């Protein structure tokens, strides 16, 4: 998709991740009142998409980082400009959320103009579902932002199925569900601007709810999907590998050929970065890389933070096959100590 400017790209994230309307039945506000608020929020993002100058004074040429890690692009001003538009939108949403709670919020001229364009002239006469989504027990700004009315419904599943491709994603989802994996809406991910992500996690690894993402403190097998607007290809699906690769590499010989091929292809080769021994004061600790011999070749594979390499911006049937095989293999260790 082409964008007229960077700000339009960033606003589009709210539309891209905005879910289908799924109301809470039996709530204190009616389904029609929930739909009215849903339509208002969608109109807000469409309004800002078509005219981002409503919320920021300066528009910039469209650009995006090649990857989520922002390395080697040499454009520090890009991140600054990304944060300006992101913060302006989030501040508006925060103010709207707090106004719904009855807080005395001072809106600036831009924010007042935007609300007026949405038909909100009197802040003491807000739509009923606006107030409800701001003030109900356990209300969150993320649920308010994306109209997540039902607490028992995982909205992000349908969102990311749409973004990744219904047919291929649903095939992976069907396998996970049939094998006991559970979906979670994740409201914030460490080291990411994504506010509504998806995680499927296998509870056989423990009852603790996953944190989201597939890079840090992973304790369950599964997948994590997120949308980072500042990236050229913003949707990313990652394989969740609990406690790093060490245990699985130690059991390389018990993998089937498909998993061995996948692991030797995707796992990071040791490049001598020395991260694994940076705290060693003796100077004798060996590197953490593990030697694997496969198909008459030797691989020195890094067991740390495998999520960086097991991540993709698109999926197809071949990748889904590999993910299923890898999850199946890892789950044979679910009842053992892998930490």
C-alpha positions as a Python dict, from the first residue, in 0.01 Angstrom:
ca = {
    (1, 'X'): (0, 0, 0),
    (2, 'X'): (132, 346, -88),
    (3, 'X'): (113, 638, 151),
    (4, 'X'): (111, 1010, 80),
    (5, 'X'): (332, 1074, 384),
    (6, 'X'): (484, 910, 690),
    (7, 'X'): (201, 1029, 912),
    (8, 'X'): (-57, 853, 694),
    (9, 'X'): (142, 531, 725),
    (10, 'X'): (136, 556, 1103),
    (11, 'X'): (-236, 636, 1122),
    (12, 'X'): (-310, 339, 898),
    (13, 'X'): (-191, 108, 1177),
    (14, 'X'): (-508, 185, 1372),
    (15, 'X'): (-723, 92, 1074),
    (16, 'X'): (-517, -217, 991),
    (17, 'X'): (-555, -359, 1343),
    (18, 'X'): (-910, -235, 1399),
    (19, 'X'): (-1122, -550, 1449),
    (20, 'X'): (-1464, -641, 1320),
    (21, 'X'): (-1757, -535, 1535),
    (22, 'X'): (-1820, -794, 1808),
    (23, 'X'): (-2041, -649, 2082),
    (24, 'X'): (-2089, -750, 2442),
    (25, 'X'): (-2438, -892, 2476),
    (26, 'X'): (-2620, -814, 2798),
    (27, 'X'): (-2400, -513, 2878),
    (28, 'X'): (-2537, -205, 3050),
    (29, 'X'): (-2522, -32, 2711),
    (30, 'X'): (-2712, -169, 2413),
    (31, 'X'): (-2561, -332, 2106),
    (32, 'X'): (-2674, -33, 1899),
    (33, 'X'): (-2494, 203, 2140),
    (34, 'X'): (-2179, -11, 2113),
    (35, 'X'): (-2209, 1, 1733),
    (36, 'X'): (-2239, 379, 1744),
    (37, 'X'): (-1917, 407, 1942),
    (38, 'X'): (-1745, 155, 1713),
    (39, 'X'): (-1844, 362, 1410),
    (40, 'X'): (-1722, 680, 1579),
    (41, 'X'): (-1377, 533, 1652),
    (42, 'X'): (-1344, 394, 1301),
    (43, 'X'): (-1445, 733, 1162),
    (44, 'X'): (-1176, 893, 1380),
    (45, 'X'): (-900, 682, 1226),
    (46, 'X'): (-1036, 731, 874),
    (47, 'X'): (-1048, 1106, 933),
    (48, 'X'): (-686, 1118, 1050),
    (49, 'X'): (-575, 889, 768),
    (50, 'X'): (-719, 1114, 500),
    (51, 'X'): (-587, 1431, 669),
    (52, 'X'): (-306, 1370, 923),
    (53, 'X'): (-246, 1746, 939),
    (54, 'X'): (-549, 1758, 1167),
    (55, 'X'): (-336, 1618, 1446),
    (56, 'X'): (23, 1723, 1362),
    (57, 'X'): (150, 2046, 1210),
    (58, 'X'): (417, 1897, 981),
    (59, 'X'): (393, 1609, 736),
    (60, 'X'): (699, 1416, 624),
    (61, 'X'): (790, 1214, 319),
    (62, 'X'): (684, 854, 356),
    (63, 'X'): (953, 616, 476),
    (64, 'X'): (986, 300, 685),
    (65, 'X'): (1253, 92, 852),
    (66, 'X'): (1353, -225, 667),
    (67, 'X'): (1293, -429, 984),
    (68, 'X'): (1162, -390, 1338),
    (69, 'X'): (1514, -357, 1475),
    (70, 'X'): (1591, -24, 1303),
    (71, 'X'): (1956, -117, 1257),
    (72, 'X'): (2180, 18, 984),
    (73, 'X'): (1924, 248, 825),
    (74, 'X'): (2108, 567, 921),
    (75, 'X'): (1800, 784, 963),
    (76, 'X'): (1761, 887, 1327),
    (77, 'X'): (1514, 1158, 1223),
    (78, 'X'): (1276, 889, 1101),
    (79, 'X'): (1228, 749, 1450),
    (80, 'X'): (1179, 1101, 1585),
    (81, 'X'): (907, 1172, 1329),
    (82, 'X'): (744, 833, 1391),
    (83, 'X'): (722, 911, 1763),
    (84, 'X'): (573, 1256, 1700),
    (85, 'X'): (270, 1128, 1513),
    (86, 'X'): (235, 822, 1737),
    (87, 'X'): (245, 1031, 2054),
    (88, 'X'): (-1, 1284, 1913),
    (89, 'X'): (-257, 1012, 1837),
    (90, 'X'): (-202, 832, 2167),
    (91, 'X'): (-241, 1160, 2358),
    (92, 'X'): (-573, 1224, 2186),
    (93, 'X'): (-691, 872, 2269),
    (94, 'X'): (-571, 906, 2628),
    (95, 'X'): (-764, 1230, 2666),
    (96, 'X'): (-1076, 1074, 2515),
    (97, 'X'): (-1043, 779, 2753),
    (98, 'X'): (-1001, 1005, 3057),
    (99, 'X'): (-1287, 1232, 2954),
    (100, 'X'): (-1507, 924, 2950),
    (101, 'X'): (-1403, 864, 3311),
    (102, 'X'): (-1517, 1213, 3404),
    (103, 'X'): (-1170, 1361, 3438),
    (104, 'X'): (-1114, 1733, 3386),
    (105, 'X'): (-902, 1718, 3070),
    (106, 'X'): (-777, 2023, 2881),
    (107, 'X'): (-798, 1957, 2508),
    (108, 'X'): (-591, 2159, 2263),
    (109, 'X'): (-737, 2326, 1953),
    (110, 'X'): (-647, 2037, 1724),
    (111, 'X'): (-812, 1781, 1950),
    (112, 'X'): (-1127, 1994, 1984),
    (113, 'X'): (-1147, 2032, 1605),
    (114, 'X'): (-1114, 1657, 1555),
    (115, 'X'): (-1388, 1578, 1808),
    (116, 'X'): (-1611, 1842, 1646),
    (117, 'X'): (-1561, 1669, 1310),
    (118, 'X'): (-1683, 1351, 1479),
    (119, 'X'): (-1996, 1529, 1601),
    (120, 'X'): (-1879, 1572, 1962),
    (121, 'X'): (-1945, 1933, 2062),
    (122, 'X'): (-2034, 1894, 2429),
    (123, 'X'): (-1790, 1683, 2634),
    (124, 'X'): (-2054, 1637, 2901),
    (125, 'X'): (-2283, 1460, 2653),
    (126, 'X'): (-2074, 1170, 2532),
    (127, 'X'): (-2208, 855, 2366),
    (128, 'X'): (-2311, 600, 2627),
    (129, 'X'): (-2066, 332, 2510),
    (130, 'X'): (-1780, 584, 2518),
    (131, 'X'): (-1842, 637, 2890),
    (132, 'X'): (-1893, 264, 2950),
    (133, 'X'): (-1568, 163, 2775),
    (134, 'X'): (-1378, 424, 2978),
    (135, 'X'): (-1523, 358, 3320),
    (136, 'X'): (-1629, -7, 3343),
    (137, 'X'): (-1427, -229, 3582),
    (138, 'X'): (-1081, -308, 3444),
    (139, 'X'): (-1123, -58, 3159),
    (140, 'X'): (-809, -8, 2953),
    (141, 'X'): (-711, 247, 2694),
    (142, 'X'): (-629, -32, 2447),
    (143, 'X'): (-975, -187, 2474),
    (144, 'X'): (-1119, 163, 2432),
    (145, 'X'): (-897, 235, 2131),
    (146, 'X'): (-990, -80, 1940),
    (147, 'X'): (-1347, -129, 2067),
    (148, 'X'): (-1274, -458, 2240),
    (149, 'X'): (-1615, -484, 2400),
    (150, 'X'): (-1609, -850, 2504),
    (151, 'X'): (-1353, -965, 2758),
    (152, 'X'): (-1401, -1330, 2664),
    (153, 'X'): (-1339, -1281, 2291),
    (154, 'X'): (-991, -1278, 2132),
    (155, 'X'): (-1026, -1003, 1872),
    (156, 'X'): (-669, -1023, 1741),
    (157, 'X'): (-722, -1369, 1586),
    (158, 'X'): (-949, -1234, 1313),
    (159, 'X'): (-733, -923, 1268),
    (160, 'X'): (-414, -1115, 1197),
    (161, 'X'): (-588, -1383, 992),
    (162, 'X'): (-696, -1099, 763),
    (163, 'X'): (-348, -946, 752),
    (164, 'X'): (-158, -1272, 696),
    (165, 'X'): (-408, -1445, 467),
    (166, 'X'): (-720, -1622, 585),
    (167, 'X'): (-667, -1963, 428),
    (168, 'X'): (-307, -2026, 528),
    (169, 'X'): (-340, -1868, 874),
    (170, 'X'): (-657, -2062, 953),
    (171, 'X'): (-479, -2387, 868),
    (172, 'X'): (-211, -2310, 1127),
    (173, 'X'): (-472, -2193, 1374),
    (174, 'X'): (-677, -2510, 1326),
    (175, 'X'): (-376, -2726, 1408),
    (176, 'X'): (-294, -2523, 1720),
    (177, 'X'): (-651, -2528, 1849),
    (178, 'X'): (-681, -2903, 1792),
    (179, 'X'): (-362, -2948, 1994),
    (180, 'X'): (-478, -2745, 2291),
    (181, 'X'): (-315, -2407, 2218),
    (182, 'X'): (-500, -2102, 2347),
    (183, 'X'): (-523, -1754, 2192),
    (184, 'X'): (-461, -1429, 2382),
    (185, 'X'): (-506, -1063, 2300),
    (186, 'X'): (-180, -900, 2406),
    (187, 'X'): (-210, -529, 2475),
    (188, 'X'): (159, -437, 2490),
    (189, 'X'): (478, -610, 2376),
    (190, 'X'): (825, -538, 2513),
    (191, 'X'): (1036, -333, 2270),
    (192, 'X'): (744, -277, 2032),
    (193, 'X'): (490, -4, 1958),
    (194, 'X'): (223, -266, 1889),
    (195, 'X'): (-77, -219, 2119),
    (196, 'X'): (-287, -515, 2004),
    (197, 'X'): (-96, -833, 1926),
    (198, 'X'): (-187, -1200, 1916),
    (199, 'X'): (-28, -1494, 2095),
    (200, 'X'): (-120, -1860, 2071),
    (201, 'X'): (39, -2050, 2359),
    (202, 'X'): (40, -2414, 2467),
    (203, 'X'): (-71, -2432, 2834),
    (204, 'X'): (111, -2766, 2871),
    (205, 'X'): (420, -2552, 2938),
    (206, 'X'): (260, -2376, 3234),
    (207, 'X'): (-47, -2183, 3348),
    (208, 'X'): (120, -1842, 3340),
    (209, 'X'): (-29, -1609, 3077),
    (210, 'X'): (223, -1526, 2802),
    (211, 'X'): (379, -1180, 2792),
    (212, 'X'): (354, -1153, 2415),
    (213, 'X'): (621, -1138, 2148),
    (214, 'X'): (854, -1424, 2063),
    (215, 'X'): (1191, -1286, 2169),
    (216, 'X'): (1205, -1224, 2545),
    (217, 'X'): (1109, -1440, 2844),
    (218, 'X'): (932, -1701, 2633),
    (219, 'X'): (792, -1985, 2848),
    (220, 'X'): (543, -2152, 2610),
    (221, 'X'): (549, -2292, 2261),
    (222, 'X'): (325, -2112, 2014),
    (223, 'X'): (324, -1813, 1784),
    (224, 'X'): (313, -1439, 1833),
    (225, 'X'): (189, -1192, 1572),
    (226, 'X'): (222, -815, 1583),
    (227, 'X'): (190, -504, 1367),
    (228, 'X'): (464, -239, 1376),
    (229, 'X'): (360, 53, 1159),
    (230, 'X'): (710, 198, 1118),
    (231, 'X'): (833, -115, 935),
    (232, 'X'): (819, -161, 558),
    (233, 'X'): (637, -493, 603),
    (234, 'X'): (459, -425, 933),
    (235, 'X'): (297, -759, 1013),
    (236, 'X'): (530, -1017, 1167),
    (237, 'X'): (462, -1371, 1285),
    (238, 'X'): (717, -1525, 1519),
    (239, 'X'): (764, -1877, 1649),
    (240, 'X'): (771, -1896, 2031),
    (241, 'X'): (1061, -2112, 2149),
    (242, 'X'): (1056, -2154, 2528),
    (243, 'X'): (1376, -2094, 2724),
    (244, 'X'): (1596, -2060, 2414),
    (245, 'X'): (1738, -2324, 2181),
    (246, 'X'): (1986, -2498, 2411),
    (247, 'X'): (1773, -2794, 2513),
    (248, 'X'): (1641, -2846, 2162),
    (249, 'X'): (1988, -2831, 2004),
    (250, 'X'): (2109, -3083, 2261),
    (251, 'X'): (1839, -3313, 2125),
    (252, 'X'): (1908, -3239, 1760),
    (253, 'X'): (1953, -3608, 1678),
    (254, 'X'): (1596, -3685, 1785),
    (255, 'X'): (1449, -3436, 1537),
    (256, 'X'): (1303, -3563, 1212),
    (257, 'X'): (1466, -3450, 890),
    (258, 'X'): (1216, -3169, 828),
    (259, 'X'): (1283, -3016, 1170),
    (260, 'X'): (1661, -3058, 1128),
    (261, 'X'): (1645, -2875, 796),
    (262, 'X'): (1437, -2598, 951),
    (263, 'X'): (1661, -2559, 1255),
    (264, 'X'): (1988, -2548, 1059),
    (265, 'X'): (1835, -2298, 817),
    (266, 'X'): (1682, -2058, 1072),
    (267, 'X'): (1897, -2072, 1387),
    (268, 'X'): (2161, -1802, 1408),
    (269, 'X'): (2516, -1911, 1324),
    (270, 'X'): (2772, -1794, 1577),
    (271, 'X'): (2934, -1475, 1451),
    (272, 'X'): (3168, -1421, 1743),
    (273, 'X'): (2969, -1135, 1896),
    (274, 'X'): (3076, -1261, 2241),
    (275, 'X'): (2748, -1156, 2405),
    (276, 'X'): (2734, -1493, 2580),
    (277, 'X'): (3063, -1434, 2767),
    (278, 'X'): (3049, -1060, 2825),
    (279, 'X'): (3026, -1109, 3203),
    (280, 'X'): (3311, -1362, 3218),
    (281, 'X'): (3599, -1218, 3422),
    (282, 'X'): (3812, -1531, 3402),
    (283, 'X'): (3868, -1517, 3028),
    (284, 'X'): (3829, -1894, 2999),
    (285, 'X'): (3455, -1943, 2962),
    (286, 'X'): (3380, -2094, 2618),
    (287, 'X'): (3134, -1942, 2376),
    (288, 'X'): (2778, -2068, 2419),
    (289, 'X'): (2744, -2179, 2057),
    (290, 'X'): (2668, -2546, 2001),
    (291, 'X'): (2826, -2759, 1730),
    (292, 'X'): (2583, -2954, 1515),
    (293, 'X'): (2689, -3190, 1238),
    (294, 'X'): (2428, -3248, 970),
    (295, 'X'): (2452, -3363, 608),
    (296, 'X'): (2832, -3370, 628),
    (297, 'X'): (2843, -3005, 739),
    (298, 'X'): (2919, -2855, 1079),
    (299, 'X'): (2711, -2574, 1219),
    (300, 'X'): (2797, -2361, 1523),
    (301, 'X'): (2452, -2249, 1633),
    (302, 'X'): (2367, -1985, 1892),
    (303, 'X'): (2112, -2096, 2157),
    (304, 'X'): (2026, -1740, 2269),
    (305, 'X'): (1719, -1536, 2168),
    (306, 'X'): (1610, -1755, 1875),
    (307, 'X'): (1300, -1544, 1820),
    (308, 'X'): (1502, -1291, 1622),
    (309, 'X'): (1557, -1548, 1346),
    (310, 'X'): (1230, -1737, 1374),
    (311, 'X'): (1015, -1448, 1250),
    (312, 'X'): (846, -1381, 915),
    (313, 'X'): (650, -1097, 753),
    (314, 'X'): (444, -1334, 539),
    (315, 'X'): (347, -1699, 560),
    (316, 'X'): (271, -1977, 313),
    (317, 'X'): (183, -2345, 334),
    (318, 'X'): (546, -2454, 335),
    (319, 'X'): (629, -2233, 632),
    (320, 'X'): (316, -2348, 815),
    (321, 'X'): (428, -2708, 765),
    (322, 'X'): (767, -2626, 919),
    (323, 'X'): (614, -2438, 1212),
    (324, 'X'): (380, -2728, 1288),
    (325, 'X'): (668, -2977, 1275),
    (326, 'X'): (882, -2759, 1502),
    (327, 'X'): (601, -2707, 1754),
    (328, 'X'): (530, -3079, 1756),
    (329, 'X'): (894, -3153, 1831),
    (330, 'X'): (927, -2892, 2105),
    (331, 'X'): (607, -3003, 2274),
    (332, 'X'): (758, -3344, 2344),
    (333, 'X'): (958, -3159, 2613),
    (334, 'X'): (658, -2983, 2769),
    (335, 'X'): (662, -3185, 3089),
    (336, 'X'): (1039, -3173, 3136),
    (337, 'X'): (1257, -2902, 3286),
    (338, 'X'): (1384, -2695, 2992),
    (339, 'X'): (1485, -2377, 3176),
}
